[in-house]
Tab-separated table of C-alpha atoms in Angstrom:
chain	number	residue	atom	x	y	z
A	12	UNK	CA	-10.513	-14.380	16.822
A	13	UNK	CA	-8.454	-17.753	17.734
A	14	UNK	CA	-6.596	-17.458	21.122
A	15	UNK	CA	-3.046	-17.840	19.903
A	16	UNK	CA	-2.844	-19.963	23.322
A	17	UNK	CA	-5.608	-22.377	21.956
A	18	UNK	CA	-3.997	-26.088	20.268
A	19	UNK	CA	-2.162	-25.769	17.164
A	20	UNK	CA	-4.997	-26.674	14.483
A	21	UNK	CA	-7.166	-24.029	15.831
A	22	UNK	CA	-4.242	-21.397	15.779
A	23	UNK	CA	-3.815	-22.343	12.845
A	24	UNK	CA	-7.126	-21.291	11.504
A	25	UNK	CA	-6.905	-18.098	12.905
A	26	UNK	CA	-4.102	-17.088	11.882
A	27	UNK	CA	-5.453	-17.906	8.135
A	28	UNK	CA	-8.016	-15.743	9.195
A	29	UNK	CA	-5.290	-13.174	9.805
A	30	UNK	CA	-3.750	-13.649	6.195
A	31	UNK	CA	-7.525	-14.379	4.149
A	32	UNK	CA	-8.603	-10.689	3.799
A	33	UNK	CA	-8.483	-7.628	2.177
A	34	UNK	CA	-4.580	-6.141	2.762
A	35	UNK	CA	-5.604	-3.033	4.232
A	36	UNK	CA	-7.482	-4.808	7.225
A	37	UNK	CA	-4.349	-6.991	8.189
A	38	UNK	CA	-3.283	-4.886	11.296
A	39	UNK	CA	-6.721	-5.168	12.357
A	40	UNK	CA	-7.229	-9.065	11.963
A	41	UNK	CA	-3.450	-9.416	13.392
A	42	UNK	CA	-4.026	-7.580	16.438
A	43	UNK	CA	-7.351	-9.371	17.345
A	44	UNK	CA	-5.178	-12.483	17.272
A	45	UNK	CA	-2.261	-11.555	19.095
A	46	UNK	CA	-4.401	-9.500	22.077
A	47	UNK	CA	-5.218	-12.635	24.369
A	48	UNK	CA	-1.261	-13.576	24.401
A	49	UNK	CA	0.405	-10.124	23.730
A	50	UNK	CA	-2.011	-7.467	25.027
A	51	UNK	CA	-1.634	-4.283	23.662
A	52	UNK	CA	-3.260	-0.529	22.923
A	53	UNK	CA	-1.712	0.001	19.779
A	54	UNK	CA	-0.008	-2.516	16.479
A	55	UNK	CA	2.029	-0.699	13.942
A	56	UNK	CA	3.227	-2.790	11.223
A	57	UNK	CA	5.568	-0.823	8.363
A	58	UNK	CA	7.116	-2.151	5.390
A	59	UNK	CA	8.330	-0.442	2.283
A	60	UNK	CA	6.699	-2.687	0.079
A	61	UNK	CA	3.051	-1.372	0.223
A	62	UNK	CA	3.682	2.376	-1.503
A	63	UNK	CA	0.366	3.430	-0.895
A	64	UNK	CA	-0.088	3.299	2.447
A	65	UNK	CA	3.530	1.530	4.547
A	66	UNK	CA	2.139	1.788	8.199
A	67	UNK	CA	-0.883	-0.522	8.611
A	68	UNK	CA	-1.909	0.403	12.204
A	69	UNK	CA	-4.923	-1.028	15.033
A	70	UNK	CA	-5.685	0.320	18.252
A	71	UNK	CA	-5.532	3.808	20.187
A	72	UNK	CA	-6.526	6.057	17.301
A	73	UNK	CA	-5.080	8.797	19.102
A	74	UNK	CA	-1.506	6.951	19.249
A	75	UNK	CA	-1.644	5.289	16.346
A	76	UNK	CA	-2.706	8.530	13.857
A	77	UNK	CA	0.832	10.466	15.260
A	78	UNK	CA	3.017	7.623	14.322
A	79	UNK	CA	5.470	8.368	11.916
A	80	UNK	CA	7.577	6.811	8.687
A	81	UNK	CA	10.957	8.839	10.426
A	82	UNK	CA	9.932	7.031	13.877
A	83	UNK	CA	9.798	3.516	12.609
A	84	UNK	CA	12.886	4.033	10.165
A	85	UNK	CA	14.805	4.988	13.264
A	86	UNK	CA	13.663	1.899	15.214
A	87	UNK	CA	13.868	-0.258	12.178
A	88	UNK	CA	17.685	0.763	12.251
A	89	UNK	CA	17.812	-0.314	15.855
A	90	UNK	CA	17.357	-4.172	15.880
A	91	UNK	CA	18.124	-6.794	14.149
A	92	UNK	CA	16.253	-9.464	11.923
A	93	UNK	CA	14.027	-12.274	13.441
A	94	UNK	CA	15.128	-11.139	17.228
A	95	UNK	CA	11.992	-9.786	19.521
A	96	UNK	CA	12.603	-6.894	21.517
A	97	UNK	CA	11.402	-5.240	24.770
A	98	UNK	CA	12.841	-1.515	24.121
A	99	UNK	CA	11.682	2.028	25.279
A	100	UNK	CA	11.243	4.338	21.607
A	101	UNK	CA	9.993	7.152	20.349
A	102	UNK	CA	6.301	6.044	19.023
A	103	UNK	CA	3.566	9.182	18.331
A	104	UNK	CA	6.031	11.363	19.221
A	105	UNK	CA	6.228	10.207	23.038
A	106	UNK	CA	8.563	7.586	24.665
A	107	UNK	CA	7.161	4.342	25.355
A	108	UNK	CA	7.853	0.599	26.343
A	109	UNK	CA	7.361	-1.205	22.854
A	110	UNK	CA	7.403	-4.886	21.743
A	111	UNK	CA	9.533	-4.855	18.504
A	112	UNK	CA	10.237	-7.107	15.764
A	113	UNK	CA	12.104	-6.270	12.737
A	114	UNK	CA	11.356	-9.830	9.746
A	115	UNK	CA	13.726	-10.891	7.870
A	116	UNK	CA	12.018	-9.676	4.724
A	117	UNK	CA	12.110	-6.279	6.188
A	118	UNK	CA	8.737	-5.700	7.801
A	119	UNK	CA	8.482	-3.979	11.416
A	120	UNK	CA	6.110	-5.108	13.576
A	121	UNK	CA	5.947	-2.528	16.682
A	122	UNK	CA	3.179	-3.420	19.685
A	123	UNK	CA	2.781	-1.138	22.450
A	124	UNK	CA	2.047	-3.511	25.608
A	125	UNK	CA	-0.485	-2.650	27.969
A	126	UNK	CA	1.557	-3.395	31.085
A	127	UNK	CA	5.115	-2.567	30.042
A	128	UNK	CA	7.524	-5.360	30.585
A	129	UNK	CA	11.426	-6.067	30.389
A	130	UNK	CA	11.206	-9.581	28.692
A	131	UNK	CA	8.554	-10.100	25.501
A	132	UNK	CA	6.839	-13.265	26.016
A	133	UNK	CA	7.299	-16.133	24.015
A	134	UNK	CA	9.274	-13.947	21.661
A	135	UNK	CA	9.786	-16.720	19.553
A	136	UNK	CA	6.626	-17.953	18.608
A	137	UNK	CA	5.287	-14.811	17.932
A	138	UNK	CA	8.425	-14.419	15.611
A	139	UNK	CA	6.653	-17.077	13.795
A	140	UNK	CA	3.234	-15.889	13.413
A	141	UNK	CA	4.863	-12.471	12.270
A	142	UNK	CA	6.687	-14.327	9.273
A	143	UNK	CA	3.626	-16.011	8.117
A	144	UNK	CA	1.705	-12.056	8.167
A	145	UNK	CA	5.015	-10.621	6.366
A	146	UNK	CA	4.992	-13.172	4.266
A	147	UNK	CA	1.350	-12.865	3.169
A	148	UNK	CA	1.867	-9.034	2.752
A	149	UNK	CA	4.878	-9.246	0.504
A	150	UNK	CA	3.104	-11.774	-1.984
A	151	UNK	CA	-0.303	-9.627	-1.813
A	152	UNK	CA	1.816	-6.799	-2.807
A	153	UNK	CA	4.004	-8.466	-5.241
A	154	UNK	CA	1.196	-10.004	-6.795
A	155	UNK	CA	-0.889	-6.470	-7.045
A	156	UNK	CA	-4.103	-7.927	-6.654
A	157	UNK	CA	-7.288	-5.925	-7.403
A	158	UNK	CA	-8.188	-4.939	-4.302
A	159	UNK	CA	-4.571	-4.090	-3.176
A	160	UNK	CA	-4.405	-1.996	-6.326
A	161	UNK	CA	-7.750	0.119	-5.246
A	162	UNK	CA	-6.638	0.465	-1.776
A	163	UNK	CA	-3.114	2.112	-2.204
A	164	UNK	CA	-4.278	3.991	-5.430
A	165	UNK	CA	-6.618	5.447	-2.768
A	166	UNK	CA	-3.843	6.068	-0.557
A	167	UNK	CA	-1.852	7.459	-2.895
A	168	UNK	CA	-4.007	9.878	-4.015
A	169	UNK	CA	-4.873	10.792	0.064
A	170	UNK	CA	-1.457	11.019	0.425
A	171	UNK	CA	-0.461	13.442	-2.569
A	172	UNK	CA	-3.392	15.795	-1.378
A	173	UNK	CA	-2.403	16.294	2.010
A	174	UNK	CA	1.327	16.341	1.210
A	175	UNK	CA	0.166	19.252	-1.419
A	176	UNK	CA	-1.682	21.188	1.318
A	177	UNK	CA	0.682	20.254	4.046
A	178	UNK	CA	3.802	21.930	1.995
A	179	UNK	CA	2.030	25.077	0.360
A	180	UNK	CA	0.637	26.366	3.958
A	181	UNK	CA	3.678	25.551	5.501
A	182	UNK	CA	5.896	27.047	2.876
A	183	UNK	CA	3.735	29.733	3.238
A	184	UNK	CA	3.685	30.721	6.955
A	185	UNK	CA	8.003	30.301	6.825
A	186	UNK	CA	8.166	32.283	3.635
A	187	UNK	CA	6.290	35.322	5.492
A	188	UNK	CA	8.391	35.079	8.501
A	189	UNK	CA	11.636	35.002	6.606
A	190	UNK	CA	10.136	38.325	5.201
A	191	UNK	CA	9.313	39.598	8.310
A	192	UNK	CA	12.252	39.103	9.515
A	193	UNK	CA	14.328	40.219	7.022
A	194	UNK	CA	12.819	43.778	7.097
A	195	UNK	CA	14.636	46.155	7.831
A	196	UNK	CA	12.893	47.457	10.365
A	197	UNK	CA	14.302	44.709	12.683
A	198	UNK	CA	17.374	46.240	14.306
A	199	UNK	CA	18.541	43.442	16.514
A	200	UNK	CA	20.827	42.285	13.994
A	201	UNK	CA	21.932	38.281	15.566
A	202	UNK	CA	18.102	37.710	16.898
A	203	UNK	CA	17.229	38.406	13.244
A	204	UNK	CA	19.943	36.710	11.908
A	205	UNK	CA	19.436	33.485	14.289
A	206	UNK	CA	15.675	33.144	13.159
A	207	UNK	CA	16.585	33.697	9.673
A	208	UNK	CA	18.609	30.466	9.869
A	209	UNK	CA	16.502	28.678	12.110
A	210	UNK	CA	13.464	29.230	9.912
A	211	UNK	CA	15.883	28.627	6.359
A	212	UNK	CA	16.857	25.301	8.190
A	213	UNK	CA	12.832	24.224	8.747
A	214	UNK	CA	11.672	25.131	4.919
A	215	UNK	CA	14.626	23.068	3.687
A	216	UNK	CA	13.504	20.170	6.244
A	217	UNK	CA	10.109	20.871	4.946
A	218	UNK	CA	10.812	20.239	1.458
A	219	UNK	CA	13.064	17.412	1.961
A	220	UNK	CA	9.728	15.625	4.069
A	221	UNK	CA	7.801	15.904	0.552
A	222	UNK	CA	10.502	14.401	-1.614
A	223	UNK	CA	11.334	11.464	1.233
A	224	UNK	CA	7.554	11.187	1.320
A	225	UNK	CA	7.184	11.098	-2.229
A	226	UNK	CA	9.742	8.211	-2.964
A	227	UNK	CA	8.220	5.372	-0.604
A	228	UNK	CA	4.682	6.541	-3.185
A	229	UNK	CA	6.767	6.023	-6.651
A	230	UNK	CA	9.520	4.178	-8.162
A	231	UNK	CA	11.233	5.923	-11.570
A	232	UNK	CA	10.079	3.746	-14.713
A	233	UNK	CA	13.897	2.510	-15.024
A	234	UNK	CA	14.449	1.191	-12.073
A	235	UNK	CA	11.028	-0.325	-11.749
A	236	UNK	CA	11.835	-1.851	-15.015
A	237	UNK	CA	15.233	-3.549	-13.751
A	238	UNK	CA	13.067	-5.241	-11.615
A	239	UNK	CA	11.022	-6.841	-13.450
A	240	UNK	CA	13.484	-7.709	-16.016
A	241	UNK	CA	15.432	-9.706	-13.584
A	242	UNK	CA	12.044	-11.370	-12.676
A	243	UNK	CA	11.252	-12.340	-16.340
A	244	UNK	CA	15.006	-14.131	-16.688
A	245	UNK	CA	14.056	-16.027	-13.962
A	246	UNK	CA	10.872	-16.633	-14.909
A	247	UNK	CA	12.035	-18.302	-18.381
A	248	UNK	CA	15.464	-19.619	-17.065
A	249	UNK	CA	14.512	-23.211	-18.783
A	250	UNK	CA	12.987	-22.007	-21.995
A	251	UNK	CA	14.905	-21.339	-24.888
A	252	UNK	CA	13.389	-18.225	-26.241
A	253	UNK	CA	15.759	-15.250	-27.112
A	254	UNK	CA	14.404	-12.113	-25.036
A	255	UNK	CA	14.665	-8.655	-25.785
A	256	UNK	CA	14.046	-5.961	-23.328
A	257	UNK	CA	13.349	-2.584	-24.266
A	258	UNK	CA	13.714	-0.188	-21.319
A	259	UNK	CA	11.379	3.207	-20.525
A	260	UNK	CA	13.896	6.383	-21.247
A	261	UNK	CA	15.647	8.073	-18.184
A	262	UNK	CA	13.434	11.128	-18.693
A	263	UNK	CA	10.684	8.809	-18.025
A	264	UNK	CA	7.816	10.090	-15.540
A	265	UNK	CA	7.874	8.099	-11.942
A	266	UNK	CA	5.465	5.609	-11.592
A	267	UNK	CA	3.010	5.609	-8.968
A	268	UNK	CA	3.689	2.557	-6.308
A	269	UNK	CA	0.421	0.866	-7.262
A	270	UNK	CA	1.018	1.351	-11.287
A	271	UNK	CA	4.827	-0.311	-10.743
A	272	UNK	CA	3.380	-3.170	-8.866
A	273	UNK	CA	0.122	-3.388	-11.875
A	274	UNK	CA	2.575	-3.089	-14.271
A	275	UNK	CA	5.403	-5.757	-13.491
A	276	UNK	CA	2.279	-8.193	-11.825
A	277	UNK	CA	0.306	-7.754	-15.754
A	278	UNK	CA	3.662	-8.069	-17.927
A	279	UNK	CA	4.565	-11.278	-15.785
A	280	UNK	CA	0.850	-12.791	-16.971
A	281	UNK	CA	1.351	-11.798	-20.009
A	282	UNK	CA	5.223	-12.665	-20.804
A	283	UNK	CA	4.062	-16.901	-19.234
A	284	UNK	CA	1.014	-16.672	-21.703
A	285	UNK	CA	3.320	-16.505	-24.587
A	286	UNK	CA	5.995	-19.019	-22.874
A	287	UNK	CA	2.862	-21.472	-22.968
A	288	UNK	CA	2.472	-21.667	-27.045
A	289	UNK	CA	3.464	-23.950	-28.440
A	290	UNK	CA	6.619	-22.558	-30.759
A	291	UNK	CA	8.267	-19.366	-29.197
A	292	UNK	CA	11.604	-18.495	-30.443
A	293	UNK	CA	11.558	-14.695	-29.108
A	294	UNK	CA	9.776	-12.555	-27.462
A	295	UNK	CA	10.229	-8.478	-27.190
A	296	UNK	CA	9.315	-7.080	-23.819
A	297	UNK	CA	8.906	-2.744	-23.859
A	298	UNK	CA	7.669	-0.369	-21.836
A	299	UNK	CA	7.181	2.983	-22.455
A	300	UNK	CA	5.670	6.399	-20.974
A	301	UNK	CA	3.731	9.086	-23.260
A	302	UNK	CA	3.315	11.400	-20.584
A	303	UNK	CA	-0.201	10.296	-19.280
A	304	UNK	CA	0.335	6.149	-19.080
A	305	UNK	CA	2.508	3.752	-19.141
A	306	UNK	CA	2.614	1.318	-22.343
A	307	UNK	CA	3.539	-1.900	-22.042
A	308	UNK	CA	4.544	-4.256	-25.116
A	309	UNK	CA	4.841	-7.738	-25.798
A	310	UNK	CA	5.398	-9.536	-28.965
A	311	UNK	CA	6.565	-12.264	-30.869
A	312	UNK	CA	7.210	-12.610	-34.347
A	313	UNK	CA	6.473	-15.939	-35.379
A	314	UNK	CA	3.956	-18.400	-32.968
A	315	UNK	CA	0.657	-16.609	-33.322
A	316	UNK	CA	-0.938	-18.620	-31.024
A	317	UNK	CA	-1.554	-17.062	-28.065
A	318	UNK	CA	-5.040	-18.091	-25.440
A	319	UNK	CA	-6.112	-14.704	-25.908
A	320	UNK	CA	-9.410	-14.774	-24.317
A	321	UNK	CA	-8.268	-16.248	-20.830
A	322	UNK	CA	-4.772	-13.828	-21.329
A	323	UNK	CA	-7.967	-11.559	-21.470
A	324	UNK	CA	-9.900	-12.636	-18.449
A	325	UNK	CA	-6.301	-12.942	-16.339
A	326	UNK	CA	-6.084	-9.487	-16.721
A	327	UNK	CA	-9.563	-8.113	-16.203
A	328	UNK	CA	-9.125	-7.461	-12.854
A	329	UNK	CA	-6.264	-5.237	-12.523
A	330	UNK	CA	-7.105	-3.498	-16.183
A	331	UNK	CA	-10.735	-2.775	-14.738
A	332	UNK	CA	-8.985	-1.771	-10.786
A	333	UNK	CA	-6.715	0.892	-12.405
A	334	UNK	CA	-8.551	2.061	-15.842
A	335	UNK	CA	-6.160	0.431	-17.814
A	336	UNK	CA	-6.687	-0.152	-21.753
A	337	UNK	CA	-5.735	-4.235	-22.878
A	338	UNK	CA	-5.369	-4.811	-26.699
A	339	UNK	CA	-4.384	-8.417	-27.382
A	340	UNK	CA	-3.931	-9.684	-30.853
A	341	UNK	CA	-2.759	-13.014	-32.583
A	342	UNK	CA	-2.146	-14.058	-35.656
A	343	UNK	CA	-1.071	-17.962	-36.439
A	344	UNK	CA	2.000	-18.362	-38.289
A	345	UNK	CA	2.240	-14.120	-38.301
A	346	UNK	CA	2.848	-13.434	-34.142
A	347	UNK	CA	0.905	-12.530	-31.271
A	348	UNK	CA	0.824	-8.891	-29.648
A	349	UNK	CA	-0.262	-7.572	-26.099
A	350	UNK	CA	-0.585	-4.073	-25.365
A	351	UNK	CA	-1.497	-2.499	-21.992
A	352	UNK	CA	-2.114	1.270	-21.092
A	353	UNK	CA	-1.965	1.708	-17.664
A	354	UNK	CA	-2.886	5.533	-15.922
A	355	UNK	CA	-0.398	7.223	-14.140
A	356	UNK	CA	-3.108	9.372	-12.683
A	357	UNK	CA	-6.348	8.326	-10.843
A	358	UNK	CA	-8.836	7.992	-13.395
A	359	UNK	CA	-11.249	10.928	-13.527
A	360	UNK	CA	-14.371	11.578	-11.861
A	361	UNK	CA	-17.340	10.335	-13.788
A	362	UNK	CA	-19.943	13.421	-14.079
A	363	UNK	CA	-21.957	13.716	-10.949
A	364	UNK	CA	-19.996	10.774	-9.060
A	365	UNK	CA	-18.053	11.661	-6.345
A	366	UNK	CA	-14.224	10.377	-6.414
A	367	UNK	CA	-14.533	7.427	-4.022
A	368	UNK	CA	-10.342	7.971	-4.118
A	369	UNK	CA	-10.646	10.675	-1.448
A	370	UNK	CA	-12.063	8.140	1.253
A	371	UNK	CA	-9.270	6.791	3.495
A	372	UNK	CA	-8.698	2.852	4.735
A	373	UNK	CA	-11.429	2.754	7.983
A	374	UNK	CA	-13.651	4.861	5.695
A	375	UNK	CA	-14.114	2.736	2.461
A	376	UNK	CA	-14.374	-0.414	5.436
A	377	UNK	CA	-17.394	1.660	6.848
A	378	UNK	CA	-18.848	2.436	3.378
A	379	UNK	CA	-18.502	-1.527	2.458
A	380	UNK	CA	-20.683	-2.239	5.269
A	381	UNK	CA	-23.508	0.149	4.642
A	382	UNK	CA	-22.990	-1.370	1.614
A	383	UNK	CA	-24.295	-4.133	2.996
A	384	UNK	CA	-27.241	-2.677	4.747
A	385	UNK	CA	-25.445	-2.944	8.046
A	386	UNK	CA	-26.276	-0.182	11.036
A	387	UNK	CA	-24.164	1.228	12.980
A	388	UNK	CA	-23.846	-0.994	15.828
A	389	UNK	CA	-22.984	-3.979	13.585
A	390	UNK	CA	-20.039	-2.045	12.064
A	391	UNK	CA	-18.808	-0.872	15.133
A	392	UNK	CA	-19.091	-4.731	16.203
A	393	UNK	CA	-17.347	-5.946	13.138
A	394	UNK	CA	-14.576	-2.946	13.227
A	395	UNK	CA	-13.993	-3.516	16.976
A	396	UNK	CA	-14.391	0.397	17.295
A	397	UNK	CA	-17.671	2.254	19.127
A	398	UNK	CA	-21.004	3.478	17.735
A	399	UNK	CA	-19.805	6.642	18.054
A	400	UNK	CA	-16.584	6.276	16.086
A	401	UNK	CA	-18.456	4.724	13.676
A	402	UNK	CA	-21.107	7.833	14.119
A	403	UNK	CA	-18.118	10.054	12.955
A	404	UNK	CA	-16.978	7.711	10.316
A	405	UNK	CA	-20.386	7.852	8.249
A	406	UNK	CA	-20.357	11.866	8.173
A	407	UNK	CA	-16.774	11.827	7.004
A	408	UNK	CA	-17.975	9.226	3.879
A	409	UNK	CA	-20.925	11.471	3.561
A	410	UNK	CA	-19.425	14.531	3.101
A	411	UNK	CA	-16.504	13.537	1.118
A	412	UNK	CA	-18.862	11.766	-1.204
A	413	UNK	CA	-20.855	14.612	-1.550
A	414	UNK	CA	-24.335	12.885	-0.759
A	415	UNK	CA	-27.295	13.783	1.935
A	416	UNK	CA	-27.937	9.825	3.175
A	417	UNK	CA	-26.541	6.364	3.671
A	418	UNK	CA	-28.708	4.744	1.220
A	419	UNK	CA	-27.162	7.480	-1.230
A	420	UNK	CA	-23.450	6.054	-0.255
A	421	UNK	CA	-24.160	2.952	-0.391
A	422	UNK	CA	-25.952	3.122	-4.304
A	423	UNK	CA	-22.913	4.822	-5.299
A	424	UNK	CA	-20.531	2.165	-4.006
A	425	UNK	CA	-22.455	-0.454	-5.146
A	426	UNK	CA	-22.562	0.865	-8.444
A	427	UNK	CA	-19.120	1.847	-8.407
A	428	UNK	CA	-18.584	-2.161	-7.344
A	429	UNK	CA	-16.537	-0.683	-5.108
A	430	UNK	CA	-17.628	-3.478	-2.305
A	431	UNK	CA	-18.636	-7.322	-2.716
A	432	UNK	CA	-22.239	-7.842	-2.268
A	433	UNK	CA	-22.973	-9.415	1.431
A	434	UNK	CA	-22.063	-13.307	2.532
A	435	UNK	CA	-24.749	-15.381	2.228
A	436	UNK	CA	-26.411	-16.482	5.856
């Protein structure tokens, strides 16, 4: 990685290298840049906007994996946009000296320095190189590219597990000492009555941790359609087209982050496809939920002639990422049609394929690279991590995936063209 040091062109080409690569390595990439200027054990960087998975994280594993959403919100709410901090915060649930820096588009970057210092250095230039990353996440995201898509449906579906487990054995353990300690056998009345509150207090916490975990992983259909709505006007600002929006009911199921982002990214493609005939008086934009999908609907009622094979190839990508269903239909002098069924659910397992869903972010990086025929040492090289990380890595993918050797991983993730094939040398 470029020394950020180095002259400007060649900072400048690493820090595309930063910004040119799957979204889920970014902390990775970012921290390999910034370690020769900024040196540090541990990058956190948290926004809102990816659903699937808002900490991106590098460094001490041990740190990094106790880091939490109500950690960063609380130092979030402690500075103040575009100004670079040296501050002492809770991070992994111990106090330590942190670099902070809170963009103006609302992304946190938080670096733990290896020799804690009262000033950050040149705070101000890496303010910049920050903005560009930020930046660069916010359009990936906004733009809900394939391999975004697969990545935080992935996450999501990691996350809703472990929530699921997380809450039942909790709920259960407090549930049986609130029995326990109701019983009348207990005759110290205030001890029992202390603990009874004390342990009512930490279900209700409990609970509340699901429901604020559950709304950074989905957006209700309303509001999600708001959004793009607002999008669309300004999308077609200078056309004169009467539009018609048709909103998804109240009672509408929540979207899943990744299916919001699929959905307003694939209506956008589909709503400047239309603007690009020819004659278009109006267009009617819909959206819908029939329990099991979201349906999105776009017509006109007089042009008919809409590019419906590349509207088709545009949205291959995404359709194919999230198992959605794309029926396009025009009609000269009649109208043109596009409808889009997009899963609210994962899609399920094939027969005898193992989900490749329940692999987290440095796991599907390790299975890419078997993928490629690569050993261990040259993934522990690539992911900056040791052989024996890596080691523990490959029996996680192999026993989530259900299979007895590497060349059985890396069939199924080739087939499941879950990875790229290998760069050319």
């Amino acid at each position: 990685m470029v020394d950020p040091k180095s002259p400007r062109p060649d900072r400048l080409r690493g820090l595309r290298e930063v910004v040119d690569g799957p979204l889920h390595g970014i902390a990775g990439r970012f921290s390999r840049f910034l370690s020769a200027r900024w040196p540090h054990s541990a990058l956190v960087i948290f926004t809102r906007e990816c659903t699937g998975r808002p900490r991106k994280v590098a460094g001490d594993a041990e740190m990094i994996n106790r880091v939490t959403i109500d950690e960063l919100d609380q130092l979030k709410a402690r500075v103040d946009p575009g100004t670079p901090v040296a501050a002492n915060a809770m991070i992994g649930g111990v106090t330590r000296a942190v670099w902070v820096l809170l963009d103006p588009v609302g992304t946190l970057l938080v670096l733990v320095p290896r020799t804690p210092r009262k000033r950050l250095p040149e705070a101000e230039e890496l303010a910049g190189f920050f903005g560009i990353v930020a930046t660069s996440i916010r359009q990936q995201v906004a733009q809900a590219s394939p391999d975004y898509l697969a990545e935080s449906r992935a996450a999501s579906s990691e996350r809703a597990r472990t929530i699921t487990e997380m809450v039942a054995a909790h709920e259960s353990a407090l549930l049986s000492i609130l029995n326990t300690l109701r019983s009348s056998g207990l005759d110290d009345r205030r001890a029992r009555l202390t603990a009874t509150e004390t342990a009512s207090a930490a279900l209700v916490a409990l609970r509340s941790a699901r429901e604020s975990d559950l709304s950074l992983s989905e957006e209700p259909a309303p509001a999600a359609f708001t959004k793009l709505r607002k999008n669309i006007r300004q999308l077609l600002k200078h056309h004169e087209v009467s539009l018609e929006f048709i909103a998804p009911g109240k009672t509408a199921r929540p979207l899943p982050g990744e299916v919001a982002y699929a959905a307003r990214a694939m209506t956008r493609t589909v709503v400047l496809a239309f603007a690009a005939q020819p004659r278009l008086a109006r267009l009617r934009i819909a959206w819908s939920c029939d329990g099991g999908s979201l349906l999105i609907d776009v017509r006109d009622q007089e042009a008919g002639e809409l590019d419906v094979s590349t509207l088709s190839r545009e949205l291959e990508g995404r359709a194919r990422t999230l198992g959605a269903a794309v029926d396009l239909d025009a009609v000269p002098g009649w109208g043109s049609r596009a409808n889009i069924a997009l899963p609210l659910d994962s899609p399920a397992t094939h027969s005898g394929e193992p989900r490749l869903t329940s692999l987290n972010t440095r796991e599907h990086e390790v299975l890419r690279l078997l993928a490629q025929g690569k050993r261990n040492k040259a993934i522990a090289d690539e992911l900056g991590v040791t052989e024996s990380t890596v080691k523990f890595h490959v029996t996680g993918v192999l026993r989530k995936l259900d299979v007895g050797s590497r060349g059985e991983a890396a069939a199924l993730a080739r087939n499941a063209e879950l990875t790229p094939p290998a760069p050319a040398r």
